[in-house]
Phi, psi and omega in degrees: 000319181303314183297318179296314180295320180296317179295320179294317179298317179291318180291318180295333180299326177299315179295319179300312180298317179297312181296318178297316180297311182295318180295318180293316179294316178300316180292322178295317177296317178297322180292314183286330181268359177058038179274169182281140178283118185250177177297326178299317179295318180295315181295321179298314178294322179293318178298321177295319178297312180297317180298319180292322179292321176295320177299321177298314180298314178298318180296320178294320175299314180298320181302320184270346176256352183281144175288343180247014181273249185293335181290339180260015188299325184276358185265081186274348180285330180274115186297320182289321176293321178297321179297311185282332184264339183230302189294312182300308180295317184294311182292324179289326174295318176299317179298317181291325174298316179296319178298318178295321176297317177301318178296315181295319179294325179294325180293330181273347183287145183268329184252158177297322180299317180292323178297310180297321182297313182293319179293315184297315183288311184291320179292321180294317178296317177300317179298316179298318178297316179299313180297329182288337185243018173286131175284083187303324181294331178270336189273320184268000000 
């Protein structure tokens, strides 16, 4: 089961990164070009939000069934164990919280400019945080 969940978590991450990137760029273009916020823009941001939340659920399952997840939490001297047991989950949870805040702020915004602004900034910051804590040596 561990191997299957790990492969799914790693594979789904490609889709999450792609959706976050496209949603953030789309929102940035919409913000800078002052275009109207449409259903296409909303759906793109929503799909990125759903994908990141699903990735979180898969990651939490993996964290508790993995031999290097929660069981290695106290071993802070080893950089690779620290990354997989503490830094990766913690920073990615923070990133997903920021993405969720961006989605919530866009729903409360009255203008298209404000909607695009909240999505572009929060999704972009979330994307940068996710990219910063990917265990590249295990992933590629």
